[in-house]
CSV table of C-alpha atoms and ligand atoms in Angstrom, one decimal:
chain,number,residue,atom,x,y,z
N,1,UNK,CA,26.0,-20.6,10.3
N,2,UNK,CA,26.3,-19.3,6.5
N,3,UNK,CA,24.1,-16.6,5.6
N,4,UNK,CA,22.3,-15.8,2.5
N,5,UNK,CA,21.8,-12.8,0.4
N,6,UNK,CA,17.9,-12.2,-1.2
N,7,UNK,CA,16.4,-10.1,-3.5
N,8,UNK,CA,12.6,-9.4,-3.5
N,9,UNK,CA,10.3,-7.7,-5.7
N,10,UNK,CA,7.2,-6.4,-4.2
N,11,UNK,CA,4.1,-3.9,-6.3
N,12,UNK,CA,2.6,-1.3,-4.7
N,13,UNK,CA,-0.9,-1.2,-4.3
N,14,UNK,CA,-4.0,1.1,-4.7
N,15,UNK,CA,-7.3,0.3,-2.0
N,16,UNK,CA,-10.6,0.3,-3.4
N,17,UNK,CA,-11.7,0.4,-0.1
N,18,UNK,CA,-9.4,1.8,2.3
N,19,UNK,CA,-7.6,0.9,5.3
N,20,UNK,CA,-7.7,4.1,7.8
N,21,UNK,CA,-7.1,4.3,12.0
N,22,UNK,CA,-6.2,0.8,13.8
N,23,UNK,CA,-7.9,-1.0,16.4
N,24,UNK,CA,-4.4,-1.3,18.1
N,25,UNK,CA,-1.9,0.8,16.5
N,26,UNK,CA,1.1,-1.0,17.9
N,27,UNK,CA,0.5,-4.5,15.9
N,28,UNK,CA,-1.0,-2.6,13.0
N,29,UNK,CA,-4.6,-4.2,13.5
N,30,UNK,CA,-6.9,-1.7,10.8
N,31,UNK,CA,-10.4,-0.4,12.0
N,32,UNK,CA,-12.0,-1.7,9.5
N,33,UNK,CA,-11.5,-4.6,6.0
N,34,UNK,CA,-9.9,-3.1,2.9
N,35,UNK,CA,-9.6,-4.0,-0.5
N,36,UNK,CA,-7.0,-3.4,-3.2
N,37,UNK,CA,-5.1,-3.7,-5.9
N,38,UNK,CA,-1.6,-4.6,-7.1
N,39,UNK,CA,-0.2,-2.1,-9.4
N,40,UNK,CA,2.1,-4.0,-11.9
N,41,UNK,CA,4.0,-1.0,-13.0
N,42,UNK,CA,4.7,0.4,-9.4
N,43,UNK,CA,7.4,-1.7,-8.2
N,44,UNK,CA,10.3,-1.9,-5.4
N,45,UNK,CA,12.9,-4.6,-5.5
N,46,UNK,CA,15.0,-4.9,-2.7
N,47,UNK,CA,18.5,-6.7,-1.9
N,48,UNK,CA,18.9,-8.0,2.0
N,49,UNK,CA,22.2,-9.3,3.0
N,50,UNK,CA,23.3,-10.2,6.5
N,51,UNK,CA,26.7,-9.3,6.9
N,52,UNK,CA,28.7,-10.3,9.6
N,53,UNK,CA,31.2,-7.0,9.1
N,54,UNK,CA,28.8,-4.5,9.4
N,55,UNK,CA,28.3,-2.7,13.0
N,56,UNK,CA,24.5,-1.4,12.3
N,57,UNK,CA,21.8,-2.1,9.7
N,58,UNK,CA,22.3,0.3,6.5
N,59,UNK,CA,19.8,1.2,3.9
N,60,UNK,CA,20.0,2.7,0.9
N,61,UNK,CA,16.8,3.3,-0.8
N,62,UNK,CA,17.0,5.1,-4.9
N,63,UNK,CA,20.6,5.6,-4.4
N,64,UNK,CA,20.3,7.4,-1.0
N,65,UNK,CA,21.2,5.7,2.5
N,66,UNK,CA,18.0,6.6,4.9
N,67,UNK,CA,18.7,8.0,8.2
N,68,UNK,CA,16.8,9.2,11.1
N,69,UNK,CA,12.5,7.9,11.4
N,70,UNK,CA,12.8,6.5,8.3
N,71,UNK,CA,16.0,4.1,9.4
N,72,UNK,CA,14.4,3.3,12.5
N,73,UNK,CA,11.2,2.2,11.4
N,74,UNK,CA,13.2,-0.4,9.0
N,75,UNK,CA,15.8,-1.2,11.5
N,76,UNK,CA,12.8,-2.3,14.4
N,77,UNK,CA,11.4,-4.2,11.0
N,78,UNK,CA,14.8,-6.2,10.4
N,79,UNK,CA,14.8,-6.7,14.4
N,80,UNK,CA,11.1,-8.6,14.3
N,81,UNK,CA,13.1,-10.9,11.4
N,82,UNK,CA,16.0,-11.1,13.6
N,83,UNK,CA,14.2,-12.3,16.2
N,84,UNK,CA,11.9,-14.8,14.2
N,85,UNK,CA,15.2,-16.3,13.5
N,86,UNK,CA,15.9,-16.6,17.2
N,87,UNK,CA,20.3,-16.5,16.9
N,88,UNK,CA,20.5,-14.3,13.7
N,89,UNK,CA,22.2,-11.4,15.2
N,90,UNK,CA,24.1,-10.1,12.5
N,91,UNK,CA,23.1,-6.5,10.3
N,92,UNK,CA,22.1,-6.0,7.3
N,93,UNK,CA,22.9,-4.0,4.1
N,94,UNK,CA,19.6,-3.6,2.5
N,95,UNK,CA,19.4,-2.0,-0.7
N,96,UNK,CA,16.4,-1.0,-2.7
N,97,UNK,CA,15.1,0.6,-5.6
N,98,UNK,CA,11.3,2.2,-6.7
N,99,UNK,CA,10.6,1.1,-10.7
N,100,UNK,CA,8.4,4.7,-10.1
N,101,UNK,CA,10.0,7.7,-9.9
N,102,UNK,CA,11.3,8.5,-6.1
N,103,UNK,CA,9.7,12.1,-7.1
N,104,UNK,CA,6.3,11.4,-8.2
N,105,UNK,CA,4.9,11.6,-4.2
N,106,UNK,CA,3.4,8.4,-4.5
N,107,UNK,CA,3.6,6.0,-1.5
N,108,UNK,CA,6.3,3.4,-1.3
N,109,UNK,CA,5.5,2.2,1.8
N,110,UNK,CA,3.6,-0.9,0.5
N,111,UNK,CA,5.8,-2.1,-1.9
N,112,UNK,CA,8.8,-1.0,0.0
N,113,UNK,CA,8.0,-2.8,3.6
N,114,UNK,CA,6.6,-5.9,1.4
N,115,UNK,CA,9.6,-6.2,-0.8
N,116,UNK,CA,11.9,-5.6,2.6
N,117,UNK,CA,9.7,-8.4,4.7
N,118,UNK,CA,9.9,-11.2,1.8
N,119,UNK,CA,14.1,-10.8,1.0
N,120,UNK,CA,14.9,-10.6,4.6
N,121,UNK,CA,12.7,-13.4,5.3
N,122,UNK,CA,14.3,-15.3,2.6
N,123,UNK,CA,17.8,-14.0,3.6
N,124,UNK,CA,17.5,-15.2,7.0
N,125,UNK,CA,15.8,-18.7,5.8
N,126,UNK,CA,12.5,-18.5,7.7
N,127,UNK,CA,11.1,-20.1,5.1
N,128,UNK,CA,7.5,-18.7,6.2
N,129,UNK,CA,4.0,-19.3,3.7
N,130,UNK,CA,2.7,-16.3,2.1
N,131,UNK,CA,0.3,-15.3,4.6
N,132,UNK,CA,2.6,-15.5,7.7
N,133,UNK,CA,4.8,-13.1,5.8
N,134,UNK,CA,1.7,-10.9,4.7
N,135,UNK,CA,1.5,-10.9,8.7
N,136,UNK,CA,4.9,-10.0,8.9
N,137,UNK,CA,4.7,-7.3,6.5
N,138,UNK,CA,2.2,-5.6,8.0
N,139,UNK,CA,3.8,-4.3,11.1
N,140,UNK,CA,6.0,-2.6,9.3
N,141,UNK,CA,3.3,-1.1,7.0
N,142,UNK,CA,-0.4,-1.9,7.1
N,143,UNK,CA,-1.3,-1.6,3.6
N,144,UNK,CA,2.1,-4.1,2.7
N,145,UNK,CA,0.5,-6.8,3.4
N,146,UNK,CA,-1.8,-6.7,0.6
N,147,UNK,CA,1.4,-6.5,-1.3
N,148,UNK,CA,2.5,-9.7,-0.3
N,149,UNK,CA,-0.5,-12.4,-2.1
N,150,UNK,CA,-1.1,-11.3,-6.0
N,151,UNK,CA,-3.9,-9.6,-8.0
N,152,UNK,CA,-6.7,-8.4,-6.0
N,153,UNK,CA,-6.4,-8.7,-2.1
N,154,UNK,CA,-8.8,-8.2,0.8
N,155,UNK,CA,-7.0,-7.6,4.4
N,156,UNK,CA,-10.3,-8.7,7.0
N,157,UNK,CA,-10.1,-6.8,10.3
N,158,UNK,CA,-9.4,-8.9,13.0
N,159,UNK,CA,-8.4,-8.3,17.2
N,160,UNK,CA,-6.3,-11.7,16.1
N,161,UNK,CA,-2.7,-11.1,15.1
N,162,UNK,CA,-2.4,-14.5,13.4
N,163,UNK,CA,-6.1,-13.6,11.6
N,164,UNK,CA,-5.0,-10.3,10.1
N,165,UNK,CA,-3.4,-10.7,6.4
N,166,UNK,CA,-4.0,-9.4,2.8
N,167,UNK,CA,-5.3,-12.8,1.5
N,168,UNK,CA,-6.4,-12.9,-2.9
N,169,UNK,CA,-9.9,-12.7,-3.6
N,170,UNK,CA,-9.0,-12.5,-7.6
N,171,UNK,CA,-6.1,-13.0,-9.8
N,172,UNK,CA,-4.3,-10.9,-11.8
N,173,UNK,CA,-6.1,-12.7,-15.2
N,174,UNK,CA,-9.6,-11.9,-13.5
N,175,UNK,CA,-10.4,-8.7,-14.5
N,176,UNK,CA,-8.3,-6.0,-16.6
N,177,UNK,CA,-8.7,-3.3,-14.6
N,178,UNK,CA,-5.9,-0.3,-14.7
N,179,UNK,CA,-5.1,2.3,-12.3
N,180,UNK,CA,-4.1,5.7,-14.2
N,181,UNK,CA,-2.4,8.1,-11.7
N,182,UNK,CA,-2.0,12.0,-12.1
N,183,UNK,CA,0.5,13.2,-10.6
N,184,UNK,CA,-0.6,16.6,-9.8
N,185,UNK,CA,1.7,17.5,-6.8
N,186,UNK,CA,5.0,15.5,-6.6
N,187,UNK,CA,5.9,16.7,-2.7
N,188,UNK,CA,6.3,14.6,-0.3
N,189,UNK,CA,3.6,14.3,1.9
N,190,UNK,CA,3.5,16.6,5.2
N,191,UNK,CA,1.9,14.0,7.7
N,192,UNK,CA,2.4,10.6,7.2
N,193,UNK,CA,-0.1,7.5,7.6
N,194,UNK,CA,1.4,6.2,10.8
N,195,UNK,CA,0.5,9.6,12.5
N,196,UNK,CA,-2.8,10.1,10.4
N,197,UNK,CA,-4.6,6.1,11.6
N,198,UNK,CA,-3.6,7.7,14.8
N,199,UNK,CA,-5.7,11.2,14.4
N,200,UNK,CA,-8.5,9.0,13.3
N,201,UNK,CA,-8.7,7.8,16.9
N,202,UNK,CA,-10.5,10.8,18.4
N,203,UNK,CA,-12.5,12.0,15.1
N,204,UNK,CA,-16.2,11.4,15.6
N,205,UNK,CA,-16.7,11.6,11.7
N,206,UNK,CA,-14.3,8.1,11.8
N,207,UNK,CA,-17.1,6.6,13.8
N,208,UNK,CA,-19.4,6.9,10.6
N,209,UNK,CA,-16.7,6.1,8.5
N,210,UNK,CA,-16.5,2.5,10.0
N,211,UNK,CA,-20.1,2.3,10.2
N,212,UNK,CA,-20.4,2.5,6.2
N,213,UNK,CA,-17.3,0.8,6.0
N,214,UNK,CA,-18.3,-3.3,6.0
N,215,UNK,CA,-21.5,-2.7,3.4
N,216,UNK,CA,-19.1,-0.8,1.5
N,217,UNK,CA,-16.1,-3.6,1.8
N,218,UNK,CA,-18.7,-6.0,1.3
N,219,UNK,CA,-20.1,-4.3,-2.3
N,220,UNK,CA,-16.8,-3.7,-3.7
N,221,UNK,CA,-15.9,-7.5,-2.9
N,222,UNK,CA,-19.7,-8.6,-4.5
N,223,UNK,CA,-18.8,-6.0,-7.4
N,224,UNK,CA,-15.3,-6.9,-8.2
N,225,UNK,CA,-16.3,-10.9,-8.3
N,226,UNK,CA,-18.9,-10.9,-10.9
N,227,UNK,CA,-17.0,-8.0,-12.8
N,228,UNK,CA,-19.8,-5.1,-12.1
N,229,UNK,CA,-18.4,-2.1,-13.1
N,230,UNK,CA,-21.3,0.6,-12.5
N,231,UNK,CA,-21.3,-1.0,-8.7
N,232,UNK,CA,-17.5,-0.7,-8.7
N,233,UNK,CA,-17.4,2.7,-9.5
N,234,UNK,CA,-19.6,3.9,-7.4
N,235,UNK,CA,-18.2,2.5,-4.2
N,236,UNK,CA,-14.5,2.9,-5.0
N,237,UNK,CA,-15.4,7.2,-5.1
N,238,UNK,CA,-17.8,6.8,-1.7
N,239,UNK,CA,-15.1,4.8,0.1
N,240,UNK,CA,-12.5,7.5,-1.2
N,241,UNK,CA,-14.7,10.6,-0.1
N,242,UNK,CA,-15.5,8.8,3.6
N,243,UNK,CA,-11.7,8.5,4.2
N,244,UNK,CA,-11.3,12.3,3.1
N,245,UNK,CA,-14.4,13.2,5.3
N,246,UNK,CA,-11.9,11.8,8.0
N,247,UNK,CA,-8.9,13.1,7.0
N,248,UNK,CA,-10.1,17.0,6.9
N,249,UNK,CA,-11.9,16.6,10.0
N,250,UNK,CA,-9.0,15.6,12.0
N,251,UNK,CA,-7.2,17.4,14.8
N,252,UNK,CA,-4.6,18.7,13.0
N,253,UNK,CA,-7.2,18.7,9.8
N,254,UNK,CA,-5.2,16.4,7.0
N,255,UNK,CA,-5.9,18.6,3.6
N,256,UNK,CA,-4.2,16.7,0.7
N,257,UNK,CA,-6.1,18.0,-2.1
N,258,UNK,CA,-4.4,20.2,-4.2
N,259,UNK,CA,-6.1,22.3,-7.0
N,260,UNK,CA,-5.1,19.5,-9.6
N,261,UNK,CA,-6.7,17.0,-7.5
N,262,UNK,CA,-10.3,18.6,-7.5
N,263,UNK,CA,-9.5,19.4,-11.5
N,264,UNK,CA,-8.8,15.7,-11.7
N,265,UNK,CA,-12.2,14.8,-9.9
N,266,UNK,CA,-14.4,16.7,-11.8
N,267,UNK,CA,-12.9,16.1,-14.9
N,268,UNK,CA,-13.7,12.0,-13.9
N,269,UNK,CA,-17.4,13.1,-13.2
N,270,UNK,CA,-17.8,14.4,-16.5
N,271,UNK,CA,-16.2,11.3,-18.2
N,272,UNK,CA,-18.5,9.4,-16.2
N,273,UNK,CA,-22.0,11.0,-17.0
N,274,UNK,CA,-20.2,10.8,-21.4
N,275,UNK,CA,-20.4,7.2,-20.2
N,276,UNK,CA,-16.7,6.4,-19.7
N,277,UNK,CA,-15.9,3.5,-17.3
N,278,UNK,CA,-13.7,5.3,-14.7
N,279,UNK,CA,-13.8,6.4,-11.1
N,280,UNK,CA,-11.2,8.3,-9.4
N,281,UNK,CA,-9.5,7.3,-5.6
N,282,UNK,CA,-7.1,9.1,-3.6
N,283,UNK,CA,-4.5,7.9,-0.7
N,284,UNK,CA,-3.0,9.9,2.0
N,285,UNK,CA,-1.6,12.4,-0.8
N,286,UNK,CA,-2.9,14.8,-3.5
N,287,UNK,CA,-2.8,12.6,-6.9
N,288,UNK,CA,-5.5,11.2,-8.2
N,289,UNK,CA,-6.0,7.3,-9.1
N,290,UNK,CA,-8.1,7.0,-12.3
N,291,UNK,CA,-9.2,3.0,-11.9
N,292,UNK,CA,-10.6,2.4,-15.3
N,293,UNK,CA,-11.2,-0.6,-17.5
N,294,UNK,CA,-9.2,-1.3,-20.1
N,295,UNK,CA,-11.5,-0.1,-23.2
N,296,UNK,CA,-11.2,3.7,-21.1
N,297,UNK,CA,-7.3,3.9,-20.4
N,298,UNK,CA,-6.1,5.2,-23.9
N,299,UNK,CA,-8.9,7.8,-23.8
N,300,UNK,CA,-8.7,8.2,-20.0
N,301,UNK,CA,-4.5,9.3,-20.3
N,302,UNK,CA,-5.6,11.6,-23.6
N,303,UNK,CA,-7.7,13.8,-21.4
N,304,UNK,CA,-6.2,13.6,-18.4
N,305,UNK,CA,-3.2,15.1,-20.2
N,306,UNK,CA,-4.7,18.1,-20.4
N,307,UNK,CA,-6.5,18.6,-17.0
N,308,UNK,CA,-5.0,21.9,-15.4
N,309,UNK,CA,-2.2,20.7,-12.9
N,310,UNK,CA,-1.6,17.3,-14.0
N,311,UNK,CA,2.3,17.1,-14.3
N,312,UNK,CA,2.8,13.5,-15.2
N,313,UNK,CA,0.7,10.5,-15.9
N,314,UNK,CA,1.7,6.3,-14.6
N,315,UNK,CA,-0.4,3.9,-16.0
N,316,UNK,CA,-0.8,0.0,-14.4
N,317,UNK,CA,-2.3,-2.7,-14.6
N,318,UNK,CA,-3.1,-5.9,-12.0
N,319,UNK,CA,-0.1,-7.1,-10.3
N,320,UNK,CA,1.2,-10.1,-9.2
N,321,UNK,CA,3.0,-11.3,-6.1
N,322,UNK,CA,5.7,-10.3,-4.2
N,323,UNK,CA,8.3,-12.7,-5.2
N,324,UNK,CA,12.0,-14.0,-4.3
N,325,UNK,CA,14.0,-13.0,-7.4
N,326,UNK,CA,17.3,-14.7,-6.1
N,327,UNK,CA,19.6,-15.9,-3.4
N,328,UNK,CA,23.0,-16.4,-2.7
N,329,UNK,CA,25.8,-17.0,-0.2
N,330,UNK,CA,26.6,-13.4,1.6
N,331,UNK,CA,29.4,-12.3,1.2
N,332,UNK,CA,30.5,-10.5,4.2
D,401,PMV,O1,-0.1,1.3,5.2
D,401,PMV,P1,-0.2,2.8,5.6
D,401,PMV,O2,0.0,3.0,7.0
D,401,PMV,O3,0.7,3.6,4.7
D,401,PMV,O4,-1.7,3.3,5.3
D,401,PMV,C1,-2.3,3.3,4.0
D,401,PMV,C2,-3.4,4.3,4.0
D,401,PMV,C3,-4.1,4.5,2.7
D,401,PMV,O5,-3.1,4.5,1.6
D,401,PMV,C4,-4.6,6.0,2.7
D,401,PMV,C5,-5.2,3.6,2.4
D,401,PMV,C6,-4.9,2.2,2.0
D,401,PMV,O6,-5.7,1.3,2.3
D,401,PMV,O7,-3.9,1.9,1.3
């Protein structure tokens, strides 16, 4: 058998309507629909080449080879490809690399496990469709698989493995919306998502969460399609404060906001009531995502300049696909 080498390039995403606590935790099935979208700017492109002289998978991620949770979580992800394959038992040497700064504490995990699931995929010549490997992507991360399809993507909840996807409602061209990030706190983040769907579980405030959630999905989908800002807006900031609501209320409590990111809020509001087209999000992390229109970015990165505790500023716009870049003969 000869084996290929692949690389990938996957964006990150940001939800409009998020994707918090799993109806079964092990496959990755979300609670509840979410909505996103691809981040152009935010990008990981990753090399996957299955080596037959190599004794254990190896990863190097921004220059630095992962060890420990981190490995293990892309080694069983490498597995779930080996085994699609059915006799691929070799390793791999994967090697990856964030267009955003490694610093800037924003998630990778999209991008990252998308980029990962479409070059190994390609390395290993499953030759799958986009939404099998939007499947695929998903176990390793929930939110990659709205990396996988391009522009604006809706992942439905589903109890069906095979039903649960990020699948495009919009392309890139359909709207020019932009995501301006503060960076206001570029730690990484204490808990991660994997443990915080999990605390969601046994928080009673989740149970209203996911009671909001469809009408919510359901507006932003109504509001993104005919291009309805003021209905945008509005449900991007109620999804974000529901999934915050949760967050704080859990057992441990999940606090991300730092000082900066209440500056950043406020500072939003008040844009908003001058008439500015902006709302502001937040993930599992303390910076602030400023989704504006493209008439509000230039003034939108002026001011946020000087918001107290803002320490850098990204600015993207819609992305595309994840996409195979190239592929070759492995060498090894
Ligand atoms: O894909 P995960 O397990 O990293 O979860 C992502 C969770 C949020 O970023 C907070 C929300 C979302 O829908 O992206």
């Amino acid at each position: 058998m000869r084996l290929l080498k692949a690389t990938a390039e996957a964006c990150a995403n940001i939800a409009f309507i998020k994707y918090w606590g799993n109806r079964d935790h092990e496959r990755r099935l979300p609670a509840n629909s979410s909505l996103s979208m691809n981040l152009a700017a935010l990008r990981t492109r990753t090399t996957v080449e299955f080596r037959r002289d190599l004794e254990s998978d190896t990863v190097q991620v921004d220059g630095r080879e992962l060890g420990g949770k981190a490995l293990d979580r892309v080694v069983s992800h490498l597995d779930r490809i080996r085994s699609l394959h059915g006799t691929l038992r070799e390793k791999a040497l994967v090697v990856s690399e964030n267009s955003f700064p490694a610093d800037a504490g924003l998630a990778s995990s999209a991008s990252g496990f998308a980029a990962l699931t479409v070059a190994a995929a390609a390395a290993a010549g499953l030759g799958l469709r986009t939404d099998e490997l939007s499947r695929l992507s998903r176990y390793g991360s929930g939110s990659a698989c709205r990396s996988v399809p391009g522009g604006f993507v809706a992942w439905d909840a589903h109890d069906e493995d095979d039903r649960s996807f990020g699948r495009t409602v919009a392309p890139v061209g359909h709207w020019d919306l932009r995501d301006v990030i503060a960076i206001v706190d570029p730690a990484a983040k204490e808990v991660g998502s994997t443990e915080g769907h999990r605390l969601a579980d046994s928080n009673p405030f989740q149970k209203a969460r996911l009671e909001g959630s469809t009408g919510r999905y359901r507006a932003a989908v109504s509001a993104l399609l005919a291009r309805d800002w003021d209905r945008l807006a509005a449900v991007i900031e109620e999804d974000a404060l529901a999934l915050h609501a949760v967050m704080m209320t859990s057992r441990p409590s999940l606090l991300y906001w730092q000082p900066g990111t209440l500056a950043v809020m406020r500072a939003v509001r008040g844009w908003k009531a001058q008439g500015l087209q902006v709302a502001f999000t937040i993930d599992a992390g303390p910076n602030v995502h400023c989704i504006c229109t493209a008439a509000a970015t230039g003034e939108i990165e002026a001011m946020l300049a000087s918001v107290p505790g803002v320490m850098h500023i990204l600015s993207s716009g819609v992305g595309g696909p994840a996409v195979v870049l190239s592929s070759s003969w492995a060498g090894g």
